[in-house]
CSV table of C-alpha atoms in Angstrom, one decimal:
chain,number,residue,atom,x,y,z
A,852,MET,CA,75.1,275.6,40.6
A,853,THR,CA,78.0,277.3,38.8
A,854,SER,CA,78.9,278.0,35.1
A,855,THR,CA,81.6,275.5,35.2
A,856,ASP,CA,79.1,272.6,35.8
A,857,ARG,CA,75.9,273.7,33.9
A,858,ASN,CA,74.6,275.3,30.8
A,859,PRO,CA,77.2,277.2,28.6
A,860,VAL,CA,77.0,281.0,29.0
A,861,ARG,CA,74.7,282.7,26.8
A,862,VAL,CA,76.2,285.7,24.8
A,863,GLY,CA,74.0,288.5,22.9
A,864,LEU,CA,75.5,290.6,20.4
A,865,PHE,CA,73.5,294.0,19.9
A,866,GLY,CA,73.8,296.8,17.2
A,867,LEU,CA,73.1,298.1,13.9
A,868,LEU,CA,74.6,294.8,12.5
A,869,GLY,CA,73.7,293.5,8.9
A,870,SER,CA,72.1,296.9,8.0
A,871,GLY,CA,74.7,297.6,5.0
A,872,ASN,CA,77.4,299.0,7.0
A,873,LEU,CA,80.6,297.2,6.4
A,874,GLY,CA,82.4,298.7,9.4
A,875,ASN,CA,79.6,297.7,11.8
A,876,ASP,CA,79.8,294.2,10.6
A,877,GLY,CA,83.4,294.2,10.7
A,878,SER,CA,83.4,294.7,14.4
A,879,LEU,CA,80.8,291.8,14.7
A,880,GLU,CA,83.1,289.6,12.9
A,881,ALA,CA,86.2,290.5,15.0
A,882,VAL,CA,84.2,289.7,18.3
A,883,LEU,CA,82.7,286.4,17.0
A,884,GLY,CA,86.2,285.5,16.1
A,885,TYR,CA,87.1,286.0,19.6
A,886,LEU,CA,84.1,284.1,21.1
A,887,ARG,CA,84.7,281.2,18.9
A,888,ALA,CA,88.4,280.8,19.5
A,889,GLU,CA,88.3,281.6,23.2
A,890,HIS,CA,84.9,280.7,24.2
A,891,PRO,CA,83.5,278.0,21.8
A,892,GLU,CA,81.2,276.9,24.4
A,893,ALA,CA,79.1,280.1,24.3
A,894,VAL,CA,75.8,280.1,22.9
A,895,VAL,CA,75.5,283.2,20.7
A,896,ASP,CA,72.6,285.2,19.0
A,897,ALA,CA,72.1,288.6,18.0
A,898,LEU,CA,69.4,291.3,18.3
A,899,CYS,CA,70.4,293.7,15.4
A,900,GLY,CA,69.1,296.0,12.5
A,901,GLY,CA,69.5,293.3,9.7
A,902,PRO,CA,68.7,289.8,11.4
A,903,GLU,CA,68.3,288.1,8.1
A,904,VAL,CA,71.8,289.1,6.9
A,905,VAL,CA,73.5,288.3,10.4
A,906,ALA,CA,72.0,284.9,10.5
A,907,ALA,CA,72.9,283.9,6.9
A,908,ARG,CA,76.5,285.4,7.0
A,909,TYR,CA,77.7,284.5,10.4
A,910,GLY,CA,75.5,281.5,11.4
A,911,ILE,CA,74.0,282.8,14.5
A,912,PRO,CA,70.3,283.0,15.4
A,913,ALA,CA,69.2,286.8,15.2
A,914,ARG,CA,66.3,288.9,15.8
A,915,ARG,CA,65.1,292.2,14.7
A,916,LEU,CA,66.2,295.3,16.7
A,917,HIS,CA,62.8,297.0,16.4
A,918,TRP,CA,59.5,296.2,16.4
A,919,TYR,CA,58.4,298.8,13.9
A,920,ARG,CA,60.1,298.0,10.5
A,921,GLY,CA,60.1,301.5,9.5
A,922,GLU,CA,62.1,302.8,12.4
A,923,TYR,CA,64.6,304.7,10.4
A,924,ARG,CA,62.2,306.3,8.0
A,925,THR,CA,60.8,309.7,8.7
A,926,ALA,CA,57.2,309.5,9.8
A,927,SER,CA,54.9,312.1,8.6
A,928,ARG,CA,51.4,310.6,8.5
A,929,ALA,CA,49.1,310.2,11.6
A,930,GLY,CA,49.5,306.4,11.3
A,931,ALA,CA,53.2,306.1,10.8
A,932,ILE,CA,53.7,308.4,13.6
A,933,ALA,CA,51.3,306.2,15.9
A,934,ALA,CA,53.0,303.1,14.6
A,935,LYS,CA,56.5,304.3,15.5
A,936,GLY,CA,55.3,305.5,19.0
A,937,LEU,CA,53.7,302.0,19.7
A,938,GLY,CA,57.1,300.7,18.5
A,939,LYS,CA,59.1,302.4,21.3
A,940,LEU,CA,56.6,300.8,23.9
A,941,ALA,CA,56.7,297.4,22.3
A,942,ASP,CA,60.6,297.8,22.1
A,943,VAL,CA,60.7,298.2,25.9
A,944,VAL,CA,59.1,294.8,26.5
A,945,ARG,CA,61.0,293.1,23.5
A,946,THR,CA,64.6,294.3,24.6
A,947,ALA,CA,63.8,293.2,28.3
A,948,ALA,CA,62.6,289.8,27.3
A,949,TRP,CA,65.8,289.4,25.1
A,950,VAL,CA,68.2,290.7,27.5
A,951,ARG,CA,66.8,288.5,30.5
A,952,ARG,CA,67.6,285.4,28.2
A,953,HIS,CA,71.4,286.1,28.3
A,954,ASP,CA,74.3,286.2,30.9
A,955,VAL,CA,76.2,288.6,28.8
A,956,VAL,CA,75.5,291.1,26.1
A,957,ILE,CA,78.3,292.7,23.9
A,958,VAL,CA,77.9,295.8,21.7
A,959,PRO,CA,80.8,295.3,19.4
A,960,GLY,CA,82.6,298.4,18.6
A,961,MET,CA,80.8,301.1,16.2
A,962,GLY,CA,80.3,304.7,17.1
A,963,VAL,CA,77.7,304.0,19.4
A,964,LEU,CA,78.3,306.9,21.8
A,965,GLU,CA,78.7,309.5,19.1
A,966,ALA,CA,76.6,311.7,16.9
A,967,THR,CA,79.1,312.5,14.2
A,968,LEU,CA,76.5,311.8,11.5
A,969,PRO,CA,72.8,312.8,11.6
A,970,LEU,CA,71.0,310.9,14.4
A,971,ARG,CA,67.7,311.2,16.2
A,972,PRO,CA,67.8,310.7,19.9
A,973,TRP,CA,64.5,308.2,19.7
A,974,GLY,CA,66.5,306.1,17.1
A,975,PHE,CA,69.6,304.1,18.1
A,976,PRO,CA,70.5,306.2,21.2
A,977,TYR,CA,67.1,305.1,22.8
A,978,SER,CA,67.6,301.4,21.8
A,979,LEU,CA,70.9,301.5,23.4
A,980,PHE,CA,69.6,303.1,26.6
A,981,LEU,CA,67.0,300.3,26.7
A,982,LEU,CA,69.7,297.7,26.4
A,983,CYS,CA,71.8,299.0,29.0
A,984,ALA,CA,68.9,299.9,31.6
A,985,THR,CA,67.4,296.5,31.2
A,986,GLY,CA,70.9,294.8,31.6
A,987,ARG,CA,71.3,296.5,34.9
A,988,LEU,CA,67.8,295.6,36.1
A,989,MET,CA,68.1,291.9,34.9
A,990,ARG,CA,71.7,291.7,36.2
A,991,THR,CA,73.0,290.9,32.6
A,992,ARG,CA,76.5,292.1,32.0
A,993,VAL,CA,76.4,294.7,29.2
A,994,ALA,CA,79.8,295.5,27.5
A,995,LEU,CA,80.7,298.4,25.2
A,996,VAL,CA,83.7,297.1,23.6
A,997,GLY,CA,86.2,299.3,21.7
A,998,VAL,CA,83.3,301.9,21.0
A,999,GLY,CA,83.6,305.4,19.6
A,1000,ALA,CA,82.5,308.5,21.4
A,1001,ASP,CA,82.4,312.2,20.9
A,1002,ALA,CA,81.0,315.5,22.2
A,1003,ILE,CA,77.3,315.5,21.5
A,1004,GLY,CA,75.4,318.8,21.1
A,1005,ASN,CA,71.7,317.6,21.0
A,1006,ARG,CA,70.7,317.3,24.7
A,1007,PRO,CA,68.1,314.4,24.6
A,1008,THR,CA,70.6,312.6,22.8
A,1009,ARG,CA,73.6,313.3,25.3
A,1010,ILE,CA,71.3,312.2,28.2
A,1011,LEU,CA,70.7,309.0,26.7
A,1012,VAL,CA,74.1,308.2,25.5
A,1013,ARG,CA,75.4,309.3,29.1
A,1014,TRP,CA,73.1,307.0,30.8
A,1015,SER,CA,73.9,304.1,28.6
A,1016,ALA,CA,77.6,304.5,29.3
A,1017,ARG,CA,76.9,304.7,33.0
A,1018,LEU,CA,74.7,301.6,33.1
A,1019,ALA,CA,77.1,299.4,31.2
A,1020,ALA,CA,79.1,296.9,33.1
A,1021,TYR,CA,82.1,297.2,31.0
A,1022,ARG,CA,83.4,300.0,28.6
A,1023,SER,CA,86.4,300.3,26.4
A,1024,TYR,CA,87.0,302.8,23.6
A,1025,ARG,CA,88.8,302.8,20.4
A,1026,ASP,CA,90.8,306.2,21.0
A,1027,ALA,CA,91.5,308.5,23.9
A,1028,LEU,CA,89.1,311.0,22.1
A,1029,SER,CA,86.2,308.8,23.0
A,1030,ARG,CA,87.1,308.3,26.6
A,1031,ASP,CA,87.7,312.0,27.2
A,1032,ALA,CA,84.3,312.7,25.5
A,1033,MET,CA,82.4,310.4,28.1
A,1034,ARG,CA,84.5,311.8,31.0
A,1035,ALA,CA,83.3,315.3,29.9
A,1036,MET,CA,79.7,314.0,29.7
A,1037,GLY,CA,80.2,313.0,33.4
A,1038,VAL,CA,80.8,309.3,33.1
A,1039,ASP,CA,83.5,307.8,35.5
A,1040,THR,CA,86.1,306.4,33.0
A,1041,ALA,CA,88.8,305.7,35.8
A,1042,ARG,CA,88.6,302.1,34.9
A,1043,ASP,CA,87.9,302.3,31.1
A,1044,GLU,CA,90.7,301.2,28.9
A,1045,ILE,CA,91.6,302.3,25.3
A,1046,TYR,CA,92.4,300.0,22.5
A,1047,PRO,CA,92.6,299.8,18.7
A,1048,ASP,CA,89.6,299.4,16.6
A,1049,LEU,CA,88.1,296.0,16.7
A,1050,ALA,CA,88.6,295.6,13.0
A,1051,PHE,CA,92.4,295.4,13.5
A,1052,ALA,CA,91.8,292.0,14.9
A,1053,LEU,CA,90.3,290.6,11.7
A,1054,PRO,CA,92.5,287.9,10.3
A,1055,ALA,CA,95.3,289.3,7.9
A,1056,LEU,CA,95.0,288.6,4.3
A,1057,PRO,CA,97.1,285.8,2.5
A,1058,ALA,CA,100.4,286.8,1.2
A,1059,SER,CA,99.3,287.2,-2.2
A,1060,ALA,CA,96.7,289.7,-3.4
A,1061,PRO,CA,95.0,289.8,-6.7
A,1062,SER,CA,96.9,292.0,-9.3
A,1063,ARG,CA,95.8,295.3,-10.3
A,1064,PRO,CA,97.2,298.1,-12.7
A,1065,SER,CA,100.3,299.8,-11.7
A,1066,GLY,CA,99.6,303.2,-10.1
A,1067,LEU,CA,96.2,302.2,-9.0
A,1068,VAL,CA,94.6,304.6,-6.5
A,1069,CYS,CA,91.5,303.7,-4.2
A,1070,VAL,CA,89.3,306.3,-3.4
A,1071,GLY,CA,86.9,305.7,-0.6
A,1072,VAL,CA,83.8,307.9,-0.8
A,1073,MET,CA,80.6,308.6,1.5
A,1074,ASP,CA,77.2,309.9,1.4
A,1075,PHE,CA,78.5,312.8,3.6
A,1076,HIS,CA,76.1,315.6,4.6
A,1077,GLY,CA,77.9,316.8,7.9
A,1078,GLY,CA,77.2,315.8,11.6
A,1079,ASP,CA,74.3,315.9,13.6
A,1080,ASP,CA,74.6,319.6,14.2
A,1081,ASP,CA,74.9,320.4,10.4
A,1082,ARG,CA,71.3,319.6,9.4
A,1083,ALA,CA,70.6,323.3,8.3
A,1084,ARG,CA,73.6,323.2,5.8
A,1085,ALA,CA,73.7,319.5,5.1
A,1086,ASP,CA,73.0,319.9,1.3
A,1087,GLU,CA,75.7,322.6,0.9
A,1088,ILE,CA,78.3,320.4,2.7
A,1089,HIS,CA,77.3,317.5,0.4
A,1090,ARG,CA,77.7,319.4,-2.7
A,1091,ARG,CA,81.2,320.8,-1.7
A,1092,TYR,CA,82.2,317.3,-0.8
A,1093,LEU,CA,81.1,315.8,-4.0
A,1094,GLU,CA,82.4,318.4,-6.1
A,1095,GLY,CA,85.8,318.4,-4.6
A,1096,THR,CA,86.0,314.7,-4.7
A,1097,ILE,CA,85.1,314.6,-8.6
A,1098,ARG,CA,87.8,317.3,-9.2
A,1099,PHE,CA,90.2,315.2,-7.5
A,1100,VAL,CA,89.5,312.0,-9.3
A,1101,ARG,CA,89.5,313.9,-12.7
A,1102,ALA,CA,93.1,315.0,-11.8
A,1103,LEU,CA,94.3,311.6,-11.0
A,1104,VAL,CA,92.8,310.4,-14.4
A,1105,GLY,CA,94.5,313.3,-16.0
A,1106,ASP,CA,97.7,311.8,-14.8
A,1107,GLY,CA,96.9,308.6,-16.3
A,1108,ARG,CA,96.2,306.8,-12.9
A,1109,PRO,CA,93.6,304.1,-12.6
A,1110,VAL,CA,91.1,305.0,-10.0
A,1111,ARG,CA,89.0,302.4,-7.8
A,1112,LEU,CA,86.0,303.8,-6.0
A,1113,LEU,CA,85.3,302.1,-2.8
A,1114,THR,CA,82.1,302.5,-0.4
A,1115,GLY,CA,81.5,301.4,3.4
A,1116,ASP,CA,77.7,301.6,3.4
A,1117,GLU,CA,74.9,300.8,1.0
A,1118,VAL,CA,73.8,304.5,1.3
A,1119,ASP,CA,77.3,305.6,-0.6
A,1120,VAL,CA,76.4,304.1,-4.0
A,1121,PRO,CA,74.6,307.1,-5.4
A,1122,VAL,CA,78.0,309.1,-4.7
A,1123,VAL,CA,80.0,306.4,-6.8
A,1124,GLU,CA,77.4,306.7,-9.5
A,1125,ALA,CA,77.6,310.5,-9.4
A,1126,ILE,CA,81.4,310.4,-10.0
A,1127,LEU,CA,81.4,307.7,-12.7
A,1128,ASP,CA,78.9,309.9,-14.5
A,1129,ALA,CA,80.8,313.1,-13.9
A,1130,VAL,CA,84.5,311.7,-14.9
A,1131,ASP,CA,83.4,309.3,-17.6
A,1132,SER,CA,86.6,307.4,-18.1
A,1133,PRO,CA,87.5,303.8,-18.5
A,1134,LEU,CA,90.2,304.3,-15.8
A,1135,VAL,CA,87.6,304.8,-13.2
A,1136,THR,CA,86.0,301.8,-11.8
A,1137,ALA,CA,83.7,300.9,-8.7
A,1138,ALA,CA,84.3,298.2,-6.3
A,1139,GLY,CA,81.5,295.8,-5.0
A,1140,ALA,CA,82.9,295.1,-1.7
A,1141,SER,CA,80.6,293.3,0.8
A,1142,SER,CA,82.7,293.2,3.7
A,1143,LEU,CA,85.9,294.6,5.5
A,1144,THR,CA,88.0,291.8,4.0
A,1145,ASP,CA,86.7,292.9,0.5
A,1146,LEU,CA,87.8,296.3,1.2
A,1147,MET,CA,91.2,295.1,2.6
A,1148,LYS,CA,91.8,293.2,-0.7
A,1149,GLU,CA,91.0,296.2,-2.7
A,1150,THR,CA,93.3,298.6,-0.7
A,1151,ALA,CA,96.2,296.0,-0.5
A,1152,ALA,CA,96.2,295.8,-4.3
A,1153,ALA,CA,96.5,299.8,-4.5
A,1154,ASP,CA,99.7,302.0,-4.3
A,1155,THR,CA,97.7,304.7,-2.4
A,1156,VAL,CA,94.2,305.3,-0.7
A,1157,VAL,CA,92.4,308.3,-0.2
A,1158,ALA,CA,89.3,307.5,1.7
A,1159,THR,CA,86.5,309.3,3.8
A,1160,ARG,CA,84.7,306.5,5.8
A,1161,TYR,CA,86.4,305.7,8.9
A,1162,HIS,CA,86.6,301.7,8.1
A,1163,ASN,CA,87.9,302.4,4.7
A,1164,LEU,CA,90.7,304.1,6.6
A,1165,VAL,CA,91.1,301.0,9.1
A,1166,CYS,CA,91.1,298.6,6.2
A,1167,ALA,CA,93.9,300.3,4.1
A,1168,LEU,CA,95.9,301.0,7.3
A,1169,LYS,CA,95.7,297.6,8.4
A,1170,VAL,CA,97.1,296.1,5.1
A,1171,GLY,CA,99.8,298.8,5.1
A,1172,THR,CA,98.9,300.9,2.3
A,1173,PRO,CA,99.8,304.5,2.5
A,1174,THR,CA,96.6,306.3,3.1
A,1175,LEU,CA,95.3,309.9,3.1
A,1176,ALA,CA,92.1,310.6,5.2
A,1177,LEU,CA,89.3,312.7,4.0
A,1178,SER,CA,88.4,313.6,7.6
A,1179,TYR,CA,84.9,314.2,8.6
A,1180,ALA,CA,85.2,313.6,12.4
A,1181,ALA,CA,88.0,313.8,15.1
A,1182,LYS,CA,87.9,310.2,15.2
A,1183,SER,CA,89.6,309.9,11.8
A,1184,ASP,CA,92.3,312.2,12.8
A,1185,ALA,CA,92.9,310.3,16.0
A,1186,LEU,CA,93.2,307.0,13.9
A,1187,MET,CA,95.5,308.4,11.5
A,1188,ASP,CA,97.6,309.9,14.5
A,1189,ARG,CA,97.7,306.6,16.1
A,1190,MET,CA,99.0,304.7,12.7
A,1191,GLY,CA,101.8,307.5,12.1
A,1192,LEU,CA,100.1,309.5,9.3
A,1193,ALA,CA,98.8,312.4,11.4
A,1194,ALA,CA,100.2,314.9,8.5
A,1195,TYR,CA,97.9,313.2,5.9
A,1196,CYS,CA,94.5,314.3,6.8
A,1197,HIS,CA,92.2,316.7,4.8
A,1198,PRO,CA,88.7,318.0,6.0
A,1199,ALA,CA,85.9,316.1,4.4
A,1200,ARG,CA,83.7,319.3,4.7
A,1201,GLU,CA,86.2,321.5,2.7
A,1202,VAL,CA,87.5,319.3,0.0
A,1203,ASP,CA,90.1,321.6,-1.8
A,1204,ALA,CA,91.3,319.4,-4.9
A,1205,GLU,CA,94.4,321.2,-5.4
A,1206,ARG,CA,95.7,321.2,-2.1
A,1207,LEU,CA,94.5,317.4,-1.8
A,1208,LEU,CA,96.6,316.9,-4.6
A,1209,VAL,CA,99.7,318.5,-2.8
A,1210,GLN,CA,99.0,316.2,0.1
A,1211,PHE,CA,98.6,313.1,-2.1
A,1212,ARG,CA,101.8,313.7,-3.9
A,1213,GLU,CA,103.7,314.1,-0.4
A,1214,LEU,CA,102.3,310.7,0.7
A,1215,GLU,CA,103.3,308.9,-2.3
A,1216,ARG,CA,106.8,310.3,-2.1
A,1217,GLY,CA,107.0,309.1,1.4
A,1218,SER,CA,105.5,305.7,0.5
A,1219,ALA,CA,108.4,303.3,1.2
A,1220,GLU,CA,109.0,304.9,4.8
A,1221,LEU,CA,105.2,305.0,5.5
A,1222,ARG,CA,104.8,301.1,4.8
A,1223,LEU,CA,107.6,300.4,7.3
A,1224,THR,CA,105.7,302.6,9.9
A,1225,LEU,CA,102.4,301.0,9.2
A,1226,SER,CA,104.0,297.6,9.6
A,1227,GLU,CA,105.3,298.4,12.9
A,1228,ARG,CA,101.9,300.2,14.2
A,1229,ASN,CA,99.9,297.0,13.1
A,1230,LEU,CA,102.0,294.7,15.1
A,1231,THR,CA,101.3,297.1,18.1
A,1232,ALA,CA,97.7,297.2,17.3
A,1233,THR,CA,97.5,293.2,17.2
A,1234,ARG,CA,99.1,293.0,20.5
A,1235,CYS,CA,96.9,295.7,22.3
A,1236,LEU,CA,93.9,293.7,21.0
A,1237,GLU,CA,95.1,290.7,22.5
A,1238,GLN,CA,94.9,292.6,25.9
A,1239,GLN,CA,91.5,293.8,24.9
A,1240,PHE,CA,90.2,290.1,24.5
A,1241,THR,CA,92.0,289.1,27.8
A,1242,ALA,CA,90.5,292.1,29.7
A,1243,LEU,CA,87.1,291.1,28.2
A,1244,THR,CA,87.2,287.5,29.3
A,1245,THR,CA,88.2,288.7,32.9
A,1246,ALA,CA,85.4,291.2,32.8
A,1247,LEU,CA,82.6,288.9,31.2
A,1248,PHE,CA,83.7,285.4,31.7
A,1249,PRO,CA,85.1,285.3,35.3
A,1250,ALA,CA,84.1,281.6,35.5
A,1251,THR,CA,87.3,280.7,33.4
A,1252,GLY,CA,89.1,281.9,36.3
A,1253,HIS,CA,86.8,281.4,39.0
A,1254,THR,CA,83.0,280.5,39.5
A,1255,ARG,CA,79.9,282.6,39.5
A,1256,GLU,CA,76.5,282.0,39.7
A,1257,VAL,CA,74.4,281.8,36.3
A,1258,ARG,CA,70.5,282.2,36.2
A,1259,GLU,CA,68.1,279.4,35.0
A,1260,THR,CA,66.8,280.0,31.5
A,1261,PRO,CA,63.1,280.8,32.0
């Protein structure tokens, strides 16, 4: 029997979704939009970090990614260590059983092949490896769609990431940097394509946006402690980042500019609170964004955006607001270059408030021209993502063009 005359294709979505990171959830939303528009017959569910959130917000069944609920907490006591170890074994069985019930599993975007933030190999890299390995064993197509990658120093993490990529049936990347990194790790990328970040496929905002004070600057902050190789100096990196950001916000307030603080993950809230306490001005307020759409509304209402998190940058660029990146990884520089703003990057590890202000004023002087550039680049991004989804249909849903065998559901 073929997929054209039997049950609909079963599609699983996999990742740290519903866990408080707006960028991850925005990538999920973009892929769900594609599936609902192009493959409305597909039966979709998720194996993810926050199943309750995913089920409530996106209306799909969802299961917890890890058997052990304390997976991302440091285990120090013997009982917790034993439970975490048992969880690793249980996750092998749970992941295999879930994968077997699907024809296709999609990992929607996210930096799943990188370690630009602190990451333990037996956390998500292990989970991704289990997914890709069981997908190969169960003959379920696993697709890493529009993902981010980077060089990885930690050997166990690098091995898990390399084999995950090798075992996946389909790979595409959000920038050339990512594809180059996987090629350097020994993955054959000859057939892997590059497309813009999936969040650029989210619906555009309505023509009218909420009014904000003239001169508004959105400052996107992050609980930044460096990358996976910076653990020994993580506190120093965070202190310098926070102090530099506070000085920059104070300077904006000194010029009479209203400032709106943005986050991209629940863990960023203490940074917002620290800035509000340090600056203590009615000109500084905090946004309560719960989605990338909320972030797009905030950044669309601003004259200028200065942001750290990758998807804060994506949202600002997508709505055409001149943006300066407090760049914490090469992926931010690549994004800014793709959108025509390569000159407006500042290192998050070395925030120099005076130099940042100089770059900020240069950005504002070129605002009109930059808005035109962003409009053009966004049109290109939209066309490229249409090609991405067409390629995804060809790779994962060939029954739309020719038939294929589909396993019986057990």
